[in-house]
Coordinates of C-alpha atoms and ligand atoms in Angstrom, one line a residue:
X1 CA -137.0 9.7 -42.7
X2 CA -133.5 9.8 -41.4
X3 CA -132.1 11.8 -38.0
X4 CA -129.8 13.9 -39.7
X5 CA -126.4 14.4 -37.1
X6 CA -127.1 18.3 -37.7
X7 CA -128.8 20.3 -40.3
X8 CA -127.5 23.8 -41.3
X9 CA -130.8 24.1 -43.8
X10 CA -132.6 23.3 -40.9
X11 CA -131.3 26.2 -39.2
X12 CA -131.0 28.8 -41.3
X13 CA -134.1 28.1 -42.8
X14 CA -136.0 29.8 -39.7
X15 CA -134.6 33.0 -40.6
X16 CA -134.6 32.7 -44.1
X17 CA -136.6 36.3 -44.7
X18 CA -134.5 37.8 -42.0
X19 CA -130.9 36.6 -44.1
X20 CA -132.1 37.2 -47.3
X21 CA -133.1 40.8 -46.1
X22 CA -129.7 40.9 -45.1
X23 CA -128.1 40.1 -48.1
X24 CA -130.2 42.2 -49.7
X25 CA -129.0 45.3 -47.9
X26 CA -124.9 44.1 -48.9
X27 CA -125.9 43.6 -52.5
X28 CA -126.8 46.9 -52.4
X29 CA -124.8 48.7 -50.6
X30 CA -122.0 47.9 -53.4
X31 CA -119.5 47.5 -50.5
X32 CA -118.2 44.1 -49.8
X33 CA -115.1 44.1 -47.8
X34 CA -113.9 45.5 -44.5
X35 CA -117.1 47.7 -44.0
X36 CA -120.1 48.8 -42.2
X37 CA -121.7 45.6 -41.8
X38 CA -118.1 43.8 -40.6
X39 CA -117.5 46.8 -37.9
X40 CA -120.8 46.6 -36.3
X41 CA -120.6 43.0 -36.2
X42 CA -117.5 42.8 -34.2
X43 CA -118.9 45.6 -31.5
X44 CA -122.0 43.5 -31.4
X45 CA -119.6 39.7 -30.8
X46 CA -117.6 41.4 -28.5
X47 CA -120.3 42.7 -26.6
X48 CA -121.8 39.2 -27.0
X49 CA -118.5 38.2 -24.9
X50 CA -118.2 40.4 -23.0
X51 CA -115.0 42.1 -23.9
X52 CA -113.9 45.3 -25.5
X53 CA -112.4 44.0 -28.9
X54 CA -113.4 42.0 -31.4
X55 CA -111.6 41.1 -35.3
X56 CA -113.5 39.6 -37.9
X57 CA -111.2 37.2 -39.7
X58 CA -111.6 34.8 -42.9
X59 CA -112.0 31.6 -40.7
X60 CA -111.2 29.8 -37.4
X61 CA -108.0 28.8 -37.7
X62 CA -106.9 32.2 -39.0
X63 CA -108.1 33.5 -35.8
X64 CA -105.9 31.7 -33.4
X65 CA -102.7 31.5 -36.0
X66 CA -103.3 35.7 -35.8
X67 CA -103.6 35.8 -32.2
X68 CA -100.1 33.9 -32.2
X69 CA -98.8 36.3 -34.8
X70 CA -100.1 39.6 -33.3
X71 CA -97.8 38.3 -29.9
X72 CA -95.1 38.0 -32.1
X73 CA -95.3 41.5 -33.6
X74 CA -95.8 42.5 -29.8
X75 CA -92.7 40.2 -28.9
X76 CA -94.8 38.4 -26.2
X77 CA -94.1 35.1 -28.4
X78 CA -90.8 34.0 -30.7
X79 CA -90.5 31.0 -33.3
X80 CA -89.9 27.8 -31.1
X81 CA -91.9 28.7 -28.3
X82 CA -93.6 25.8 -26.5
X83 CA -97.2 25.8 -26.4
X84 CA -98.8 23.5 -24.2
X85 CA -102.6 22.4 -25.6
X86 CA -105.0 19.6 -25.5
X87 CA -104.2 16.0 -27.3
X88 CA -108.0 15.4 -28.1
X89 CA -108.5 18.5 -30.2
X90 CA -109.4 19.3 -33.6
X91 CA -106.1 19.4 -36.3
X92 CA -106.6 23.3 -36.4
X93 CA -106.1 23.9 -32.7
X94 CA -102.2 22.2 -33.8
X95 CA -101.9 24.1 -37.3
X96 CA -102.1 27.7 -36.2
X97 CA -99.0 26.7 -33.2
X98 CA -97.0 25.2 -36.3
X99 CA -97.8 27.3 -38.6
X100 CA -96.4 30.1 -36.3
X101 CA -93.6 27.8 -36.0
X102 CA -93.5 27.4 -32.2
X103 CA -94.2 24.2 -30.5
X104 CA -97.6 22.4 -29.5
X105 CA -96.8 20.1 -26.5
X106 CA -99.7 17.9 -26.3
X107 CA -101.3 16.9 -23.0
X108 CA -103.5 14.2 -21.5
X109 CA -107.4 15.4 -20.8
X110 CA -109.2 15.0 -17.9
X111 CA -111.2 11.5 -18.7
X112 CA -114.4 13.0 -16.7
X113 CA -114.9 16.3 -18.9
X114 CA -112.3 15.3 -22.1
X115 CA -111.1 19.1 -21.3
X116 CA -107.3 19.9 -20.4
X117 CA -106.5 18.7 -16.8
X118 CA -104.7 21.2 -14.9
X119 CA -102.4 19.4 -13.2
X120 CA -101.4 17.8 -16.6
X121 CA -100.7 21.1 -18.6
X122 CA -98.8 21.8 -15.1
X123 CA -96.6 18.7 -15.6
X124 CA -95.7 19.7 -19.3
X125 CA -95.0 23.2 -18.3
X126 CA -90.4 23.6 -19.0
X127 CA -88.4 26.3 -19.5
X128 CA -89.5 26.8 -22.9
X129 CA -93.2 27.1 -22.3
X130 CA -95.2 30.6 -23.1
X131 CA -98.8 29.5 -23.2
X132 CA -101.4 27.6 -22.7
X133 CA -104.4 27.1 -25.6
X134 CA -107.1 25.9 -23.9
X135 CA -110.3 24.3 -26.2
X136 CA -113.4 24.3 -24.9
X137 CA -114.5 21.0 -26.4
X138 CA -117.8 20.5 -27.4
X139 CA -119.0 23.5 -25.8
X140 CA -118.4 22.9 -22.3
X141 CA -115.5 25.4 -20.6
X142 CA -112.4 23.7 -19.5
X143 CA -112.0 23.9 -15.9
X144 CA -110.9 27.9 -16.1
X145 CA -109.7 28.8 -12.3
X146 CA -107.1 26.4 -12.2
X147 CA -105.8 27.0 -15.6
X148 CA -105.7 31.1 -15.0
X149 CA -104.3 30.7 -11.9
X150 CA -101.5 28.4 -13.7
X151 CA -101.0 31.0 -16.3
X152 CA -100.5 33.7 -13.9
X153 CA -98.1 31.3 -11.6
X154 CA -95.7 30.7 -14.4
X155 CA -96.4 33.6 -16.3
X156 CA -97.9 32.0 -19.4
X157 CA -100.5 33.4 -22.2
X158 CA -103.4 32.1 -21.6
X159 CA -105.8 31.6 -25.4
X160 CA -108.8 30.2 -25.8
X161 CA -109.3 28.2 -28.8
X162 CA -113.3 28.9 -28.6
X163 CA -114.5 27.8 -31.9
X164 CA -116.9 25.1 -30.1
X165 CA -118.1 27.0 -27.3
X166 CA -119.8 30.5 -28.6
X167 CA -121.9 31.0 -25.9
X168 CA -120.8 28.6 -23.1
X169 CA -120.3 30.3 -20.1
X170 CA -119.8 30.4 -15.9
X171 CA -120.6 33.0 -13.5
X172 CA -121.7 35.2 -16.2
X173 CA -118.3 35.2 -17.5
X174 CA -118.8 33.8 -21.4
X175 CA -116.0 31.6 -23.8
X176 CA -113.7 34.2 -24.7
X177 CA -113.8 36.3 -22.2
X178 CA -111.1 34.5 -19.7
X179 CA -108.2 34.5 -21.4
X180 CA -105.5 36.8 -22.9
X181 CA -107.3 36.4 -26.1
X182 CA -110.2 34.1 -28.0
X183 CA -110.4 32.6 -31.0
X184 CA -113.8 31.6 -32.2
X185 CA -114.7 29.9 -36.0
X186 CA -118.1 30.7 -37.9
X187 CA -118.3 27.7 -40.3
X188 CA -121.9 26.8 -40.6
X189 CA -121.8 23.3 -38.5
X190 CA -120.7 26.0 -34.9
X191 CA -123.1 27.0 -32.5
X192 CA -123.1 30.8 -34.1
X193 CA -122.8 29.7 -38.3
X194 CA -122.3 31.8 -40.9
X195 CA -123.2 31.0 -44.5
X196 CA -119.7 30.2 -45.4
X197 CA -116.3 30.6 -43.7
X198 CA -115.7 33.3 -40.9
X199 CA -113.8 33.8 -37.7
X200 CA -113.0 36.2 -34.9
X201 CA -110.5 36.9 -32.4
X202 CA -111.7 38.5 -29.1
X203 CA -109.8 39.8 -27.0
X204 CA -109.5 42.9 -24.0
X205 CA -105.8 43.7 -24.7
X206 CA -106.2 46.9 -27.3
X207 CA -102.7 46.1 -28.4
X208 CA -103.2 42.8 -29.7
X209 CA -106.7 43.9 -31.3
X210 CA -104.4 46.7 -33.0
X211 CA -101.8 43.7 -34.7
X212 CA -104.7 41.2 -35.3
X213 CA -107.0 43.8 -37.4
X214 CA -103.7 45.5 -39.5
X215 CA -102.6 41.5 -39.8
X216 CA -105.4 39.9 -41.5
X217 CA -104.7 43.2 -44.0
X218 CA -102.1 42.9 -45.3
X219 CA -100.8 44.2 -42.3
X220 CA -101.8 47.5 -42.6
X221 CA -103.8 49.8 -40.4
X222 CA -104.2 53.1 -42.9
X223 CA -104.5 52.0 -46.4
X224 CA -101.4 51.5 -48.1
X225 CA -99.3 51.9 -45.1
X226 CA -98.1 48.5 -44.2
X227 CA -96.6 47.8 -40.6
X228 CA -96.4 44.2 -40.8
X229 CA -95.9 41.1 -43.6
X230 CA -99.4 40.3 -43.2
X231 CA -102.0 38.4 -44.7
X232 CA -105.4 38.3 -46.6
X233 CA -108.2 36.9 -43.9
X234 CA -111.0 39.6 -43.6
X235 CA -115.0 38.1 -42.1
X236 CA -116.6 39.7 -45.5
X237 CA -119.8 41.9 -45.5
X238 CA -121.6 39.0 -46.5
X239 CA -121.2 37.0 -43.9
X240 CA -121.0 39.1 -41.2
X241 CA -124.6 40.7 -42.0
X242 CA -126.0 36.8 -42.1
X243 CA -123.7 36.8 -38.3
X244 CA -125.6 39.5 -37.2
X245 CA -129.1 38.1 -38.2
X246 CA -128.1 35.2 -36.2
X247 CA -126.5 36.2 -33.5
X248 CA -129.4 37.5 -32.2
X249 CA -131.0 34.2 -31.6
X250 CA -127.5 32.3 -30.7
X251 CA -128.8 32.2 -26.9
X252 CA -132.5 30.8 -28.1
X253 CA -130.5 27.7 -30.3
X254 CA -128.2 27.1 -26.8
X255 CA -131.4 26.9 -24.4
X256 CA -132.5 24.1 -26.9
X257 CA -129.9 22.2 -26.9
X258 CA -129.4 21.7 -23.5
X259 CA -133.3 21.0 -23.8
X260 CA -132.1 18.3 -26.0
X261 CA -128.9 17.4 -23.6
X262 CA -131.0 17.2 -20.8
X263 CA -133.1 14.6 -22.8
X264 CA -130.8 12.5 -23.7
X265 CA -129.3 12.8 -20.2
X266 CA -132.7 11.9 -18.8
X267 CA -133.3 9.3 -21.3
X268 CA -130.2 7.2 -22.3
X269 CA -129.9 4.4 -19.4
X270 CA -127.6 1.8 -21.0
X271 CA -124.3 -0.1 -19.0
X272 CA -122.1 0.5 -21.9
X273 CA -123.1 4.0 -22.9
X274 CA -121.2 6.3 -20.9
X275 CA -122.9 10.2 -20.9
X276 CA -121.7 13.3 -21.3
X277 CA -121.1 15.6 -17.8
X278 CA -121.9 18.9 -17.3
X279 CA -121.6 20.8 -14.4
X280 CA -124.3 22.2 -12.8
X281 CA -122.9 25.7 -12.2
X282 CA -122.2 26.4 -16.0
X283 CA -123.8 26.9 -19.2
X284 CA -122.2 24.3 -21.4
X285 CA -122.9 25.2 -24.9
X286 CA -123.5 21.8 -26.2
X287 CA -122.1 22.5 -29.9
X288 CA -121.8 18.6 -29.4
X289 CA -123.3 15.7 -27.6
X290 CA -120.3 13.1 -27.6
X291 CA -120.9 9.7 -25.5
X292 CA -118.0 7.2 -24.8
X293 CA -119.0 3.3 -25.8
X294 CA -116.2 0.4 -25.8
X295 CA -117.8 -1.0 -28.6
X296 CA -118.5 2.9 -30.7
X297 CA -118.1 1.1 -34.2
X298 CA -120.9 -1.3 -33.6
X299 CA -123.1 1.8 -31.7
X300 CA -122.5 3.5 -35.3
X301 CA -123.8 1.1 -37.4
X302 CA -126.6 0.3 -35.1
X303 CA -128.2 3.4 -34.7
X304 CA -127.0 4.2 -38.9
X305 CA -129.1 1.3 -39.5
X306 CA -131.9 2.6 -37.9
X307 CA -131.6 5.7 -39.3
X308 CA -129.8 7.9 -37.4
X309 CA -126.9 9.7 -38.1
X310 CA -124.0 10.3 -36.0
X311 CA -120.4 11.4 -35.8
X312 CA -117.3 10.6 -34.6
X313 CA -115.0 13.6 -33.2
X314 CA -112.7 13.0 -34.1
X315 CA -111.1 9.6 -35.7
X316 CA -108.2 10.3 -35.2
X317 CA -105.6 12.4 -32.8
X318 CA -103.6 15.1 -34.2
X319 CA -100.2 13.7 -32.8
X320 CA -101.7 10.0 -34.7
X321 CA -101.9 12.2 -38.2
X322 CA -99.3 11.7 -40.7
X323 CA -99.1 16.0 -40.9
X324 CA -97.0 15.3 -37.7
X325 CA -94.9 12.8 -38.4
X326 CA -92.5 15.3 -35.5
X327 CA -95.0 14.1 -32.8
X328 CA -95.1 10.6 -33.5
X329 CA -93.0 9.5 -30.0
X330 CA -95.8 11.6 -28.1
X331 CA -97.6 8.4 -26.1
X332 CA -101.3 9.8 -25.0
X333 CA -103.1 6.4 -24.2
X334 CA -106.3 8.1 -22.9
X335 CA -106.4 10.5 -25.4
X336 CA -106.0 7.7 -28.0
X337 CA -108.6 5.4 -26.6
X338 CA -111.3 8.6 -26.2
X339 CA -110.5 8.7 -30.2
X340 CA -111.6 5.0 -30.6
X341 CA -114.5 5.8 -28.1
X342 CA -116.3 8.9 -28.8
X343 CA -119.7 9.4 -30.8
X344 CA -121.7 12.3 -31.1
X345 CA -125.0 11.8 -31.4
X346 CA -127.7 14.4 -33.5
X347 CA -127.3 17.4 -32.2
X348 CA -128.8 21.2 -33.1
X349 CA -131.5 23.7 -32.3
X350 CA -134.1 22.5 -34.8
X351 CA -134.0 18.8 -33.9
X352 CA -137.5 17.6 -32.8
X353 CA -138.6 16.0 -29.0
X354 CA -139.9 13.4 -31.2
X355 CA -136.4 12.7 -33.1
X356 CA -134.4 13.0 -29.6
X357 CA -137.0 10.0 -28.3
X358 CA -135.8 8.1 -31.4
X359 CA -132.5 8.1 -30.4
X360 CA -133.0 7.6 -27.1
X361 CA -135.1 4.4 -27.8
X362 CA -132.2 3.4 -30.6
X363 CA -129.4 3.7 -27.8
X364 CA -131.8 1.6 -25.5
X365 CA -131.9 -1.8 -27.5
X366 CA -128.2 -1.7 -28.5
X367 CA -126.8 -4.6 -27.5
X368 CA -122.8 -4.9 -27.2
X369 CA -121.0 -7.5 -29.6
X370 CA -119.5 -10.4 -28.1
Ligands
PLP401 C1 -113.8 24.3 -36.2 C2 -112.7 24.4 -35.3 C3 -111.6 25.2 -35.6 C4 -111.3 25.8 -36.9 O1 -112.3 26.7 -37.4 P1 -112.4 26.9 -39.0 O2 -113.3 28.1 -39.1 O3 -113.0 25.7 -39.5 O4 -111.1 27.2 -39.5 C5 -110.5 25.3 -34.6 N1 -110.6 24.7 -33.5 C6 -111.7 23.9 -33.1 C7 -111.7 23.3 -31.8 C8 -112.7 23.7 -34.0 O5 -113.8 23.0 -33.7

């Protein structure tokens, strides 16, 4: 029997009466879109968050794309803005800036944490510069006080892209709740997984709640009164009842995997592994446990060959991708070698003590290529 990286039967599966009650209660209800089930999820998330709005949208990358379209409509944000984020992100972090047609102006990380370094995103920062979208990758928080403190300084937005880190928290303040406005993704690999696509944009600012939820309708607030060119990217009744369900236990599934982080943390002792850091005063999330090896490839197909699975996140940088051909002068050499670097290894609330050992023992008898 394999290791599987993650298994989303795995996890639902321990709920399974609880989800198919819930589905039972949509199918019934003959109400699929934009209703009971979608409203009291979002007061539940943003309670979750610990902020006063949330918008239940079709996906992640709707989320932020909205958020950057809502300041639009509010005039805090115009075509060509610069937006400084992240080089080691995912491709959707870099879609919703472009697709908003403004700018992303991609910035080394920190090599201890692979999360923005302030004193990098202060570097980029020109007069065209409006915001900052900050990823918390894998689920741990990017180093927040600095990067507010820089937002206010230079009066800049401040969004977190927050699609890894549902949960992930410091000083009781959780993902989503530091910035202007939050963007988090519900596809069933995240930390909080629906059954499908969904997504959500949390936020404190009532005015940007107002834009996002007429925005992903068409752009309308009272049916058939339409206030902006909007689009069609509504969190369905569906999903959102399976989100509830789930929800509920989101902070059980992140207590076991940092049981599972501190494991491997405990356990992986190897010269050429390099291990993840967390710092002690927060509550990384761990959506991913991502170690840096010189020789990843050959880790890969090691531990594949003992049967366990891993991933690589992510192959390649979005600047490296031919969609942005535009970036292809951008020279990020720690952010390219972290892509040639980084695997993540099994990961999720239902893997076993006695499938973590596995690994552990795997990494243990690597031995490095000549
Ligand atoms: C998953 C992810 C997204 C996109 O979310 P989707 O729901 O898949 O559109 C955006 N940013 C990051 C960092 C992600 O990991």
């Amino acid at each position: 029997m394999d290791v599987p990286f993650f298994s989303a039967r795995d996890i639902n599966a321990r709920y399974a009466d609880e989800l198919k009650a819930a589905a039972a209660r949509v199918i019934d209800s003959g109400w699929y879109v934009l209703g009971e089930e979608v409203a009291a999820f979002e007061r539940e998330f943003a309670a979750y968050c610990g902020v006063r709005h949330a918008v239940g949208v079709g996906n992640g990358l709707d989320a932020l794309a909205l958020i950057l379209r809502g300041y639009k409509e509010l005039g805090a944000l115009t075509e060509g803005d610069e937006i400084i984020v992240p080089g080691n992100t995912f491709i959707a972090t870099f879609l919703a800036i472009t697709e908003n047609r403004m700018v992303p102006v991609p910035v080394e990380p920190d090599a201890a944490s692979f999360n923005l370094d302030p004193d990098s995103v202060e570097a980029a920062i020109g007069p065209r510069t409006r915001a900052i979208m900050v990823v918390h990758l894998y689920g741990q928080l990017a180093n927040m006080p600095a990067l507010l403190a820089l937002a206010r300084r230079y009066k800049l937005l401040l969004i977190e892209d927050a699609a890894q880190a549902h949960g992930a928290s410091s000083d009781g303040c959780k993902a989503g709740a530091f910035g202007d406005a939050a963007a988090f993704s519900f596809f069933p690999a995240k930390n909080l997984g629906a059954l499908g696509d969904g997504g959500a944009v949390v936020t404190n600012d009532s005015m940007l709640a107002h834009r996002v939820a007429a925005l992903r309708n068409y752009g309308s607030d009272v049916k058939y009164r339409h206030l902006f060119q909007g689009v069609n990217s509504r969190l369905d009744e569906m999903q959102a009842a399976m989100l509830r369900v789930k929800l509920k236990y989101l902070d059980e599934d992140i207590a076991r995997r940092r049981h599972v982080a501190q494991r491997y943390r405990d356990g992986i002792r190897h010269p050429h592994i390099r291990l993840p850091q967390a710092r002690s005063e927060e509550q990384h999330a761990w959506h991913l446990f991502v170690v840096r090896c010189a020789y990843r490839d050959a880790l890969q197909k090691h531990l594949h060959g003992l049967g366990i699975q891993s991933q690589v996140h992510y192959p390649v940088p979005p600047h490296r991708q031919s969609a942005y051909v535009s970036l292809r002068d951008v020279r990020l050499p720690l952010t390219e070698r972290l892509h040639d670097e980084v695997l993540s290894l099994p990961m999720g609330p239902t893997l076993r003590d006695d499938e973590v050992d596995r690994v552990i023992a795997a990494c243990q008898v690597f031995e490095c290529p000549p």
